[in-house]
Short mmCIF file of C-alpha atoms and ligand atoms in Angstrom, two decimals:
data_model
loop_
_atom_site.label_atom_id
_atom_site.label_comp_id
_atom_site.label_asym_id
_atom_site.label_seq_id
_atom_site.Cartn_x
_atom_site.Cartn_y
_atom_site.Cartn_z
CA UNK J 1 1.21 7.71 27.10
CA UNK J 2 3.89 7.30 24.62
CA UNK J 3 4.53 4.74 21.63
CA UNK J 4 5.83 4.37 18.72
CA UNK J 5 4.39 3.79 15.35
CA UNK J 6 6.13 1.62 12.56
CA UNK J 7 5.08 -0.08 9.56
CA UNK J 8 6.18 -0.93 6.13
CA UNK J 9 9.48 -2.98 6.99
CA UNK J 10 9.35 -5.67 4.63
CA UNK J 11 11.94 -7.73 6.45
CA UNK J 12 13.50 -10.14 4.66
CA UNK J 13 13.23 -8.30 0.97
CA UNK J 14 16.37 -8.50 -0.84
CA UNK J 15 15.56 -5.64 -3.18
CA UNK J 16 17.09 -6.04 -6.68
CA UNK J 17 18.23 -9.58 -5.42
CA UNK J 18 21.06 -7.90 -3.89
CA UNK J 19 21.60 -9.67 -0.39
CA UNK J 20 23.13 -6.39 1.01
CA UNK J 21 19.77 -5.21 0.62
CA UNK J 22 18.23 -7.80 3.01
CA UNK J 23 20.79 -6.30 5.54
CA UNK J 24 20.04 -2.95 5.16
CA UNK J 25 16.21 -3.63 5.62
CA UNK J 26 17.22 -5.60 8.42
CA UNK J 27 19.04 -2.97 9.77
CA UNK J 28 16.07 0.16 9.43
CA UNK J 29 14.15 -2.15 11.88
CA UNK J 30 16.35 -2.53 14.16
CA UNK J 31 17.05 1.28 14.44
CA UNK J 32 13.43 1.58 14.23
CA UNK J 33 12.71 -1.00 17.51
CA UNK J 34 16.39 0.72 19.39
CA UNK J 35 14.99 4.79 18.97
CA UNK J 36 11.49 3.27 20.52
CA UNK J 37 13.01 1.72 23.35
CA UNK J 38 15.39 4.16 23.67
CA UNK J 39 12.76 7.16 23.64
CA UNK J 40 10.88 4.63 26.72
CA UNK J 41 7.63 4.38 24.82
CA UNK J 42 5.50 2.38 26.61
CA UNK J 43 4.32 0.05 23.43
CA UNK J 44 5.10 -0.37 19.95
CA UNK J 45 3.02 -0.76 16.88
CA UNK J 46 3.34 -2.07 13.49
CA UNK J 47 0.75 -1.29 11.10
CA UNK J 48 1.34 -4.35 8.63
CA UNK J 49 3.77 -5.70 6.26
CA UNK J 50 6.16 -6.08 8.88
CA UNK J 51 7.41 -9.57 6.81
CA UNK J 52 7.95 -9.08 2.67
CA UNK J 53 6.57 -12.17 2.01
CA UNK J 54 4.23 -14.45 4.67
CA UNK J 55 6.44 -17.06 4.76
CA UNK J 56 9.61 -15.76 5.75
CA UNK J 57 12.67 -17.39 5.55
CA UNK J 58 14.31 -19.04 8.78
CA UNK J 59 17.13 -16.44 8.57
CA UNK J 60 14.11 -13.95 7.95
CA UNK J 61 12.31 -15.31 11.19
CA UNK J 62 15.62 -15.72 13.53
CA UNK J 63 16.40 -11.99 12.86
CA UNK J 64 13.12 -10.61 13.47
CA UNK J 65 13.15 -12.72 17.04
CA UNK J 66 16.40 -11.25 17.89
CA UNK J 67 15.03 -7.50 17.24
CA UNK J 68 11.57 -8.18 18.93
CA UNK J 69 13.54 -9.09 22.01
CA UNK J 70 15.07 -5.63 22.72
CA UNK J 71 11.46 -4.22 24.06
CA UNK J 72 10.76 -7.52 25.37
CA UNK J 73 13.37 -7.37 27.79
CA UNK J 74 12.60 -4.29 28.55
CA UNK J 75 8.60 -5.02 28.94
CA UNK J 76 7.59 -3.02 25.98
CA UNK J 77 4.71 -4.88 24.29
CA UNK J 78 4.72 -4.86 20.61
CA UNK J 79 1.37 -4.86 18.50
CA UNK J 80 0.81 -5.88 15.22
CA UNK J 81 -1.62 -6.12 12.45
CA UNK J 82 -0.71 -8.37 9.18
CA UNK J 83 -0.54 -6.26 5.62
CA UNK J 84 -0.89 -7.62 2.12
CA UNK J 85 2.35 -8.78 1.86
CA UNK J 86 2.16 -11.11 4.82
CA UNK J 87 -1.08 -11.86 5.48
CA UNK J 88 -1.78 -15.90 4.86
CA UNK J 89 -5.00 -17.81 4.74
CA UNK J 90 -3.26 -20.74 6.32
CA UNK J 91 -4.43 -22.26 9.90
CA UNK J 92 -0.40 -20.85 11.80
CA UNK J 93 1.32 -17.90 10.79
CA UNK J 94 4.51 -16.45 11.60
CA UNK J 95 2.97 -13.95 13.70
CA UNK J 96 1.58 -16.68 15.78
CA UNK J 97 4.73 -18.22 16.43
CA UNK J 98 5.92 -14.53 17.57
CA UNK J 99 3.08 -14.41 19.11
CA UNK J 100 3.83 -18.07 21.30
CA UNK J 101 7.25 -16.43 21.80
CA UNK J 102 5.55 -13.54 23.54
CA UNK J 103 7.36 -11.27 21.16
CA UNK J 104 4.25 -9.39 19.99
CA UNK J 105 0.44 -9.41 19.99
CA UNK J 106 -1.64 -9.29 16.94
CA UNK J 107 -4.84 -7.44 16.69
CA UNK J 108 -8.37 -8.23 14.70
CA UNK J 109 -10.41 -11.20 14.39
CA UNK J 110 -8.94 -14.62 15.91
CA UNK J 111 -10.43 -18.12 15.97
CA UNK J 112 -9.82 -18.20 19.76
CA UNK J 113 -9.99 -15.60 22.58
CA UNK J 114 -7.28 -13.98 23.84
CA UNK J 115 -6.43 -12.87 27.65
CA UNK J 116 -3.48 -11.90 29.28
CA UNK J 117 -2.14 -8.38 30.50
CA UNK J 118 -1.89 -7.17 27.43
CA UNK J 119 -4.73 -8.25 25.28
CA UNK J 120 -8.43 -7.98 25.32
CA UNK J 121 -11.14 -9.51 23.18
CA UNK J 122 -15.16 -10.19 22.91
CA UNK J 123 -16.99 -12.94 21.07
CA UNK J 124 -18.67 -11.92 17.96
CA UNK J 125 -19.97 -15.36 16.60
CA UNK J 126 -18.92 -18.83 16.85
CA UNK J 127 -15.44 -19.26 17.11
CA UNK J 128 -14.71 -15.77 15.87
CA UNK J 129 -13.21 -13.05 18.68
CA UNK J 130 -12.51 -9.55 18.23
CA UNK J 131 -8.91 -9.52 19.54
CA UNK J 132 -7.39 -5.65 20.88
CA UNK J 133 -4.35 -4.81 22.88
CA UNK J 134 -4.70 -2.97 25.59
CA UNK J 135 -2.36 -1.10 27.87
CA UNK J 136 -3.27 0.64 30.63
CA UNK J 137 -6.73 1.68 29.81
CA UNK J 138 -5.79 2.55 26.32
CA UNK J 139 -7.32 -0.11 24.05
CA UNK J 140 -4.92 -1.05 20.43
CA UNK J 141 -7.78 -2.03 17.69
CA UNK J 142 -7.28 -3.57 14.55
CA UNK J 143 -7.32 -5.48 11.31
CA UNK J 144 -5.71 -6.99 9.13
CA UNK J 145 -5.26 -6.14 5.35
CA UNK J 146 -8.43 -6.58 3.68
CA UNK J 147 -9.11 -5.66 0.00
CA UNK J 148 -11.83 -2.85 -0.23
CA UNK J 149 -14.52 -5.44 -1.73
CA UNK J 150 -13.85 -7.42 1.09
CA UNK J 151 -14.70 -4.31 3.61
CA UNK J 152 -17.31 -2.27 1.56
CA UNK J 153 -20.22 -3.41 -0.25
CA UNK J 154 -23.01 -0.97 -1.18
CA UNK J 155 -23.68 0.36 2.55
CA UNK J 156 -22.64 -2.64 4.28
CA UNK J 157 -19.47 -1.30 6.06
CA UNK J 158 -17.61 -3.90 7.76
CA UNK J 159 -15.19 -2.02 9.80
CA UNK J 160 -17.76 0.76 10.89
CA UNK J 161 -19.59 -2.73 12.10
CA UNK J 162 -16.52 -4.10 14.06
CA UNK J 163 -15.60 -1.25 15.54
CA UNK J 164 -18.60 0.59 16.49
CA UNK J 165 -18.36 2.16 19.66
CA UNK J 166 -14.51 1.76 20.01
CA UNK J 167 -12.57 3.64 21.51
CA UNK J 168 -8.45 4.38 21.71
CA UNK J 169 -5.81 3.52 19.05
CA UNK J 170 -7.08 2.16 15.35
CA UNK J 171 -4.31 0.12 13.46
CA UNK J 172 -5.28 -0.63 9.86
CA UNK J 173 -3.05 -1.74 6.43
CA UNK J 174 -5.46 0.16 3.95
CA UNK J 175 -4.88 3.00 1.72
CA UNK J 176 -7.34 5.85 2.29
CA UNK J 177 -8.30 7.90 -0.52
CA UNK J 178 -7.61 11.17 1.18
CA UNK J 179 -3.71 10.13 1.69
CA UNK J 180 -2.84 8.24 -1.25
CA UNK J 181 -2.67 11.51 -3.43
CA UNK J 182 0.60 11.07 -5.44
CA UNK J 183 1.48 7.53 -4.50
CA UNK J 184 0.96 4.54 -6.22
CA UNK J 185 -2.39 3.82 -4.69
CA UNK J 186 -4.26 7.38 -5.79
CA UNK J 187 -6.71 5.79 -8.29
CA UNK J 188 -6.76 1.97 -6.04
CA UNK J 189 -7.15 3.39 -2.90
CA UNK J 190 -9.28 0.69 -0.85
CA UNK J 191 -11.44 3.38 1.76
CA UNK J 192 -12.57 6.68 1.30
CA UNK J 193 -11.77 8.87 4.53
CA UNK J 194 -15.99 8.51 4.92
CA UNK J 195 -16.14 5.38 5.24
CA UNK J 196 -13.82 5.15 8.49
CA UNK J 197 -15.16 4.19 11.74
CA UNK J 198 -14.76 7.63 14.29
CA UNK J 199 -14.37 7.54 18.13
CA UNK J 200 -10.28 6.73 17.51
CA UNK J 201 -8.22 9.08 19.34
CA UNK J 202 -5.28 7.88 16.92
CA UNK J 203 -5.40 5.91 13.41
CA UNK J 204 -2.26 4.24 13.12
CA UNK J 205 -1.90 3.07 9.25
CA UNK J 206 0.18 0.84 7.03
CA UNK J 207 0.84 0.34 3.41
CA UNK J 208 1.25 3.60 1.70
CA UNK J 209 5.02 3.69 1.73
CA UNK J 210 5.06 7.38 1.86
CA UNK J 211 4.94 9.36 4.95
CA UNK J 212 1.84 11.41 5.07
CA UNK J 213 -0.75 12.69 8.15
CA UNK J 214 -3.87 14.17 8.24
CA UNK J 215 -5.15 16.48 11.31
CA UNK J 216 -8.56 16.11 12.51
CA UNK J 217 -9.48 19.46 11.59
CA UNK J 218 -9.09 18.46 8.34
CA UNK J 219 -10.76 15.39 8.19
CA UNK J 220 -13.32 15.87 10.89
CA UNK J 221 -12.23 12.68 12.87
CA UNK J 222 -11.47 11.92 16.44
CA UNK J 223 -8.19 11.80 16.02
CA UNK J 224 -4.72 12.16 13.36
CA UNK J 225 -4.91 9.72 10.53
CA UNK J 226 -1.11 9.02 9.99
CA UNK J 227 1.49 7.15 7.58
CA UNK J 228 4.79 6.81 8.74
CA UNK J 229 5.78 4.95 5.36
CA UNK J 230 8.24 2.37 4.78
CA UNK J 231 11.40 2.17 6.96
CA UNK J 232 13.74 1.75 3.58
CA UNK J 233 13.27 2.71 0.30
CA UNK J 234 11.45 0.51 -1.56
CA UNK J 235 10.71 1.58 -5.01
CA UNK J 236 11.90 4.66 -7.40
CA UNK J 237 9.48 6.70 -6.61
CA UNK J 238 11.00 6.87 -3.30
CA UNK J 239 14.50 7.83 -4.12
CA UNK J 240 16.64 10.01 -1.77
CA UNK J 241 17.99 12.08 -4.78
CA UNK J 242 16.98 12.45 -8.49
CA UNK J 243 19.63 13.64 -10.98
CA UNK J 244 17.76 14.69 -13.98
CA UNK J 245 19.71 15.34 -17.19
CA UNK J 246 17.25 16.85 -20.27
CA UNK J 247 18.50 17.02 -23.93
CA UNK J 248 18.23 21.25 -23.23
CA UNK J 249 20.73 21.07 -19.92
CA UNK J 250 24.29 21.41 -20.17
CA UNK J 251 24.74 20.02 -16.69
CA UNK J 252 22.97 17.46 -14.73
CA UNK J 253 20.83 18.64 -11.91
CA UNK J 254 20.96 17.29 -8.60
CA UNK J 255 17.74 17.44 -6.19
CA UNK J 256 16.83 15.66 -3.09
CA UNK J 257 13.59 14.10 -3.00
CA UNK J 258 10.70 16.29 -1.48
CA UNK J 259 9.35 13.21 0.73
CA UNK J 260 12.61 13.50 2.52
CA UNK J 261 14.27 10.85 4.91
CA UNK J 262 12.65 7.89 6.09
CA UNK J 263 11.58 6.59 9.89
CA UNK J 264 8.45 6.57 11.54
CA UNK J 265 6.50 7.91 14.17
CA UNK J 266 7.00 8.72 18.01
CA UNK J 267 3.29 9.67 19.24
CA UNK J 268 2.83 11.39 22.39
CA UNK J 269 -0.75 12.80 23.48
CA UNK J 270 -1.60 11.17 20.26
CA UNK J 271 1.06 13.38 18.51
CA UNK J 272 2.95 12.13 15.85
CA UNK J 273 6.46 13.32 15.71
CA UNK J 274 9.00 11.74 13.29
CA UNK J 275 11.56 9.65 13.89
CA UNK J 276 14.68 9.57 11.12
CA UNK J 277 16.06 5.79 10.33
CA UNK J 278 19.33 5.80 8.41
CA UNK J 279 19.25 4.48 4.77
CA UNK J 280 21.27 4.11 2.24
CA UNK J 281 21.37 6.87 -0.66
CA UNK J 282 18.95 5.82 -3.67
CA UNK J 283 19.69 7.95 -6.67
CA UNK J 284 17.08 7.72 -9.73
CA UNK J 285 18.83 9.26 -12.40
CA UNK J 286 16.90 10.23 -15.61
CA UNK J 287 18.99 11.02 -18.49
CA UNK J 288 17.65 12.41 -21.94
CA UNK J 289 19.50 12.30 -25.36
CA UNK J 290 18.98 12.11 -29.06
CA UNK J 291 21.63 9.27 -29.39
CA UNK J 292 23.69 6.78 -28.25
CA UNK J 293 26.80 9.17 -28.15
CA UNK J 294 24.61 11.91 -26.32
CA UNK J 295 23.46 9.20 -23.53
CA UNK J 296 26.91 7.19 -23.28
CA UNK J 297 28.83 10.81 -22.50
CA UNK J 298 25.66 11.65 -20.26
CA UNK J 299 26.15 8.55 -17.98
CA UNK J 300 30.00 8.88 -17.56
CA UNK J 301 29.25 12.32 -16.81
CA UNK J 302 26.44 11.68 -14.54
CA UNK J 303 28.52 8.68 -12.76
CA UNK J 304 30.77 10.82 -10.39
CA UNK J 305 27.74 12.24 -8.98
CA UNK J 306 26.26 9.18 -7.53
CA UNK J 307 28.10 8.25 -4.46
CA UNK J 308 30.15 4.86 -4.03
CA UNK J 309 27.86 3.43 -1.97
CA UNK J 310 24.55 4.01 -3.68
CA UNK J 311 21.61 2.31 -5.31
CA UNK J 312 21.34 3.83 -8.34
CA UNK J 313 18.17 3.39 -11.54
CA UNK J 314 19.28 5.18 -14.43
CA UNK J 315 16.40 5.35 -17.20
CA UNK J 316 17.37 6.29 -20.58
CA UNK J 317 14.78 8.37 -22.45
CA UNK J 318 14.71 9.55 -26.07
CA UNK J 319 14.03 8.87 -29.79
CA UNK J 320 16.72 7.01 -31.26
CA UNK J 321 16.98 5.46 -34.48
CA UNK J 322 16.89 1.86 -34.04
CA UNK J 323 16.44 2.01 -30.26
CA UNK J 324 19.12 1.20 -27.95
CA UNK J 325 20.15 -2.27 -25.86
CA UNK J 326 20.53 -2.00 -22.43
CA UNK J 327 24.00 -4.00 -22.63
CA UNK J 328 26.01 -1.26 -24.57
CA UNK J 329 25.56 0.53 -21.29
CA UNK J 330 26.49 -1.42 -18.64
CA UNK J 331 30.49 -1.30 -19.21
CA UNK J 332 29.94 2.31 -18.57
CA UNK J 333 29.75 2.02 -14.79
CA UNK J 334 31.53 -1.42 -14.52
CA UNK J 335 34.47 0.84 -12.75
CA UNK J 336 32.64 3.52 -10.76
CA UNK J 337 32.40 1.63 -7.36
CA UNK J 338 28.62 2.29 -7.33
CA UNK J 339 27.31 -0.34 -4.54
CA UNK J 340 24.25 -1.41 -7.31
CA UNK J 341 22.98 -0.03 -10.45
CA UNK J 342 20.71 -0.71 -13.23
CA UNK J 343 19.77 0.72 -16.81
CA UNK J 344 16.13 0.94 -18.13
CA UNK J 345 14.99 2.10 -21.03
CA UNK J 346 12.48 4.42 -22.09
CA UNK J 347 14.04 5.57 -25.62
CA UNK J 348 11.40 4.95 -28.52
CA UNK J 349 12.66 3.53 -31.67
CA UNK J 350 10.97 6.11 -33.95
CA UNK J 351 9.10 9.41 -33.38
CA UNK J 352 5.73 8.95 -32.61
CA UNK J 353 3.89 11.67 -34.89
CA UNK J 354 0.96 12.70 -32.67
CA UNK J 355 2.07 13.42 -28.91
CA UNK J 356 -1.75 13.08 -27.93
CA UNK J 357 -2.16 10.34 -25.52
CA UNK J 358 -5.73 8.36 -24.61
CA UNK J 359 -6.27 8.82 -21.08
CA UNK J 360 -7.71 5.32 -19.48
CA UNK J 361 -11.16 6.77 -19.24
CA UNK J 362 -11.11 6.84 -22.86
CA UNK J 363 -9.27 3.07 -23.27
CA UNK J 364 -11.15 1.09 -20.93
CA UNK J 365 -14.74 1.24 -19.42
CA UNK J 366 -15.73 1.67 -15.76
CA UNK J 367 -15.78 -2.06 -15.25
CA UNK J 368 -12.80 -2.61 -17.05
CA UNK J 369 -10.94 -0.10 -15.15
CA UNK J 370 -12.09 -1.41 -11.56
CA UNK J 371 -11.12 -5.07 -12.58
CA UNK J 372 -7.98 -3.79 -13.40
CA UNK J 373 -7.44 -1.42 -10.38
CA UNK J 374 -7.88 -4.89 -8.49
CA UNK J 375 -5.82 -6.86 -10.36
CA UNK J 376 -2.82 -4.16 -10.51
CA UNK J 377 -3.09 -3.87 -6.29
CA UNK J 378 -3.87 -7.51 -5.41
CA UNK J 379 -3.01 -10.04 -7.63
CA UNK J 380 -2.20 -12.56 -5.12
CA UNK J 381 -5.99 -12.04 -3.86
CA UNK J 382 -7.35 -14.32 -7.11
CA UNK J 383 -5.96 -17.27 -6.33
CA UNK J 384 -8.62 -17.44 -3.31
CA UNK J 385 -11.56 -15.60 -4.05
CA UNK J 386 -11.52 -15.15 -7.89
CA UNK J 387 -15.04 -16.11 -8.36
CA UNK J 388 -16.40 -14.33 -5.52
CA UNK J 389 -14.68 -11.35 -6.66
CA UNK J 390 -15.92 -11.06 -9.87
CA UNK J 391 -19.64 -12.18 -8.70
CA UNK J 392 -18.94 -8.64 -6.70
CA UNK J 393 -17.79 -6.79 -9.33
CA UNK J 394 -20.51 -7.84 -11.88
CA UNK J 395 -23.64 -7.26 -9.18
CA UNK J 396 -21.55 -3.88 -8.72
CA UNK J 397 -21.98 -2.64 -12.36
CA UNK J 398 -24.68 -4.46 -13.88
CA UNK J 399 -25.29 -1.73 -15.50
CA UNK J 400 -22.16 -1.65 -17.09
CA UNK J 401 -21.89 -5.03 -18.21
CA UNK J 402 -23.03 -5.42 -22.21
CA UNK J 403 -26.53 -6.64 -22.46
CA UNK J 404 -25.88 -9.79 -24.38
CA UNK J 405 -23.32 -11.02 -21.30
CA UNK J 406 -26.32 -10.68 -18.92
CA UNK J 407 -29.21 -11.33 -20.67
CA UNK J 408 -29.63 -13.78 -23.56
CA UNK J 409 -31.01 -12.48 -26.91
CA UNK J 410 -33.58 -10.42 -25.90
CA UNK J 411 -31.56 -7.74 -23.79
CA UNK J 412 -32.91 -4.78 -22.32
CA UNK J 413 -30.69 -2.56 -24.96
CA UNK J 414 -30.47 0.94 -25.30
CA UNK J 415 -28.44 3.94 -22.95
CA UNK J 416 -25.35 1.12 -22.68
CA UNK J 417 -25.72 0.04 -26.59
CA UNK J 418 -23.75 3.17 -27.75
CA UNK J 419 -20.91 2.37 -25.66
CA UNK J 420 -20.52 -1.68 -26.56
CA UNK J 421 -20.68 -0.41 -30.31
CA UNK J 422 -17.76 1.62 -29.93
CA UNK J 423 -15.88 -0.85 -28.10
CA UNK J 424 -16.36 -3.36 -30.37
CA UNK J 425 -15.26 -1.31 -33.65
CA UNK J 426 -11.96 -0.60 -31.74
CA UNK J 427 -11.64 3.08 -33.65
CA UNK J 428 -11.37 5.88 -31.90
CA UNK J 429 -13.38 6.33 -28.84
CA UNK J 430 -15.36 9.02 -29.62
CA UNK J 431 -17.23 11.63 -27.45
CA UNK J 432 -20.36 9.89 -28.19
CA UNK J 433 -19.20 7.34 -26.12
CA UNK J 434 -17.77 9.08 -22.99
CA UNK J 435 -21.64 10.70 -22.65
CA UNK J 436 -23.10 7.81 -20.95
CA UNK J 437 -20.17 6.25 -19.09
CA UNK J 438 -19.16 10.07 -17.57
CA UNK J 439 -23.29 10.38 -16.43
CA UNK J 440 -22.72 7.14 -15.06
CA UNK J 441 -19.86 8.17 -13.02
CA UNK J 442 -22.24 11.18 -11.65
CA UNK J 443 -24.82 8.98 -11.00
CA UNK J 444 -22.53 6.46 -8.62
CA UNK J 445 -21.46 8.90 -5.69
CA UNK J 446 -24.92 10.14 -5.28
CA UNK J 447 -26.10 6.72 -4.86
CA UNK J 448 -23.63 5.51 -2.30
CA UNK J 449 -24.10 8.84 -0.42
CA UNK J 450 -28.00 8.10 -0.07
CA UNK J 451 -27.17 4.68 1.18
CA UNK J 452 -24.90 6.30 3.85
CA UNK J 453 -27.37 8.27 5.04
CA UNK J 454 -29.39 5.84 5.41
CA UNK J 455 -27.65 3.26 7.21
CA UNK J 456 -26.75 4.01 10.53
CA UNK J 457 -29.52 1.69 12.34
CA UNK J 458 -27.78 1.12 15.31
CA UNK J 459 -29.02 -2.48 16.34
CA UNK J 460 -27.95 -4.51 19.51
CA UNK J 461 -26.51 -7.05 17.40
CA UNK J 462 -24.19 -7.58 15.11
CA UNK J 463 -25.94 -6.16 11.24
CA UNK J 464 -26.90 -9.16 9.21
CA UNK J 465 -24.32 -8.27 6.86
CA UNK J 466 -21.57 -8.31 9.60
CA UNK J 467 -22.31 -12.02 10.64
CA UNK J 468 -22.42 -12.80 7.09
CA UNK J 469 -19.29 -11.60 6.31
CA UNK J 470 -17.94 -13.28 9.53
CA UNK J 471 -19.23 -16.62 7.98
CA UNK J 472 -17.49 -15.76 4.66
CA UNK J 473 -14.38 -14.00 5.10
CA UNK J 474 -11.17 -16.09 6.62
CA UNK J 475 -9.71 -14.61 9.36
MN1 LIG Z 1 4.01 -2.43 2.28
#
């Protein structure tokens, strides 16, 4: 059994609002979908954001049809789970029209069963279906992108509910904890590598645009847990090359980015092996001076390195005098030929006198700092569930919350007083207050591990808590 393993293509994104950009996206699927075919896999998956947005444009939509036929043709089912960016709550998705077109099958919960050659799926309530692929008698499981408040709360675990007993290929859009070291999503992760459901001889995953893979002997799972990250490059972070240019060196420095190329995955045996897709060269350049002459000379200097047809994000850093404006640098490059570039700015007017900076532990509280993980990861989440969310988040740290916002008047005070007081006279946040929030922190983990423990009940049925979230969540 062979297949391939995509995810992150955000077709349709014109990055920078450059429309060449929309083509070159368009063009890392497509070598994506020809190496599968060509390597004769006998399905392909995509693990979720496979659209940028969830209502793609009819350009968008005719593009992606013309792609999904190659393995059609060739009888290559493609299976598909929808990520953040193009999930929708609305009663017909995209995916469902590709789905009609018999261009690919989606995976997870569905209003209606499905049957057919290629898909499976078993009633779990009224009108709700588990949905899986299945070739051969390898079954494809799945959901869609769910927020972690959505999928964990205290020990009710919805996806060790779902998929309990399961066995094959699991394809999820979630960013595990374990994985998401040194990407965007290392303090908003949305599981911990506990809470996933084993039995999988294969977890197929989405939405950390880095590739990364974890071995079961390192996890302790059935089977690899493994990122193939985006197809293009969709952020800084994830530059080809980074020129770096200090106020101590003489002479730029060029370095290729450690994560290396981008592509995704060709599994065999439930082996991931990586597959390259072309992309164009993404140069973050970081250039240091002491003034505007320093950084001007730095940037024509700098320019010859970048080649013609590059992206390329040049941040200024340094303490100037009166700052700098953005537009006395553009003319710089106006001649270079560079395909796209941009100037940002990260030069401080003034010194600042004390170098020390607050860490967010000491800034914000527990509470404050989970409402904003939330907010910084899903912000298109509120518009739906705002309410619901914060009900959540409040039950989750009572604790937490200041006396006087739960109780009125006569509040059951003391260990959390210290803490409000310091908030409240904005100074410095002293030790006095870390004390209680850090033996707070211990206290959490310890908690959730009991509840672990305790839970696995293993009941006929569907848990309560499963049904009830069936009830609540849309599909
Ligand atoms: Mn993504």
């Amino acid at each position: 059994m062979k297949f391939a393993h995509i995810a992150d293509v955000h077709l349709g994104r014109e990055q920078f609002n450059q429309p060449f950009r929309y083509e070159d996206y368009l063009k890392a699927f497509r070598e994506a979908i020809e190496k599968s075919v060509k390597a004769n896999v006998d399905f392909i998956l995509i693990a979720g954001d496979l659209f940028h947005v969830s209502r793609p444009s009819p350009r968008t939509i005719r593009d992606a049809v013309e792609v999904l036929e190659l393995p059609r043709r060739k009888g290559i089912p493609v299976f598909a789970i929808e990520g953040n960016h193009d999930k929708t709550i609305r009663e017909t998705s995209v995916f469902d029209l590709l789905e009609h077109l018999g261009l690919l099958y989606t995976v997870g919960l569905k209003k209606e069963p499905r049957k057919g050659e290629f898909q499976g799926s078993k009633r779990l309530s009224e009108n709700r279906y588990l949905v899986w692929g299945k070739v051969g008698d390898l079954e494809i499981h799945g959901l869609r992108h769910h927020t972690r408040w959505q999928l964990i709360r205290g020990d009710a675990n919805v996806l060790r509910a779902l998929f309990k007993g399961k066995r094959g290929i699991l394809m999820l859009h979630q960013a595990i904890d374990y994985l998401a070291k040194d990407t965007p999503y290392q303090d908003a992760f949305d599981l911990r590598l506990s809470e996933l459901p084993d039995g999988f001889s294969y977890y197929a995953l989405g939405h950390i645009h880095v590739r990364r893979i974890a071995e079961p002997s390192q996890t302790g799972l059935s089977g690899p847990l493994a990122y193939p990250g985006s197809l293009e490059r969709t952020e800084v972070r994830e530059a080809s090359h980074i020129i770096r240019y200090s106020t101590r060196d003489k002479k730029p420095k060029v370095l290729e980015n450690r994560e290396g190329p981008k592509g995704f995955y060709i599994v065999e045996d439930f082996q991931p092996e990586f597959m390259k897709v072309e992309t164009r060269p993404f140069y973050s350049v970081r250039i240091e001076g002491n003034s505007k002459v320093e950084l001007r000379r730095k940037v024509e200097e700098v320019s010859s390195l970048i080649p013609k047809d590059a992206i390329a994000v040049i941040t200024l850093e340094g303490t100037i005098k009166g700052g700098i404006a953005l537009a006395e640098f553009n003319d710089l490059l106006k001649d270079s030929g560079i395909r796209y570039y941009t100037f940002r700015s990260r030069v401080v007017g003034e010194a600042v006198l004390s170098k020390e900076r607050l860490s967010e532990e000491e800034l914000f509280t527990e509470w404050e700092r989970e409402l904003l993980m939330h907010l910084r990861v899903e912000p298109k989440e509120f518009s739906e569930g705002l309410p619901e969310f914060v009900s959540w988040l409040m039950e989750r740290y009572e604790k937490g919350i200041p006396a006087k916002a739960m109780v009125p008047k006569k509040a059951q005070v003391a260990p959390e007083a210290g803490k409000e007081k310091t908030a409240e006279t904005g100074e410095r946040v002293t030790k006095k207050a870390k004390a209680p929030e850090k033996a707070a922190k211990e206290k959490k983990p310890g908690k959730e591990e009991k509840n672990h423990e305790k839970k696995p009940t293993p009941k006929p049925k569907n848990p309560a808590s499963l049904d009830a979230w069936l009830r609540r969540d849309k599909l």
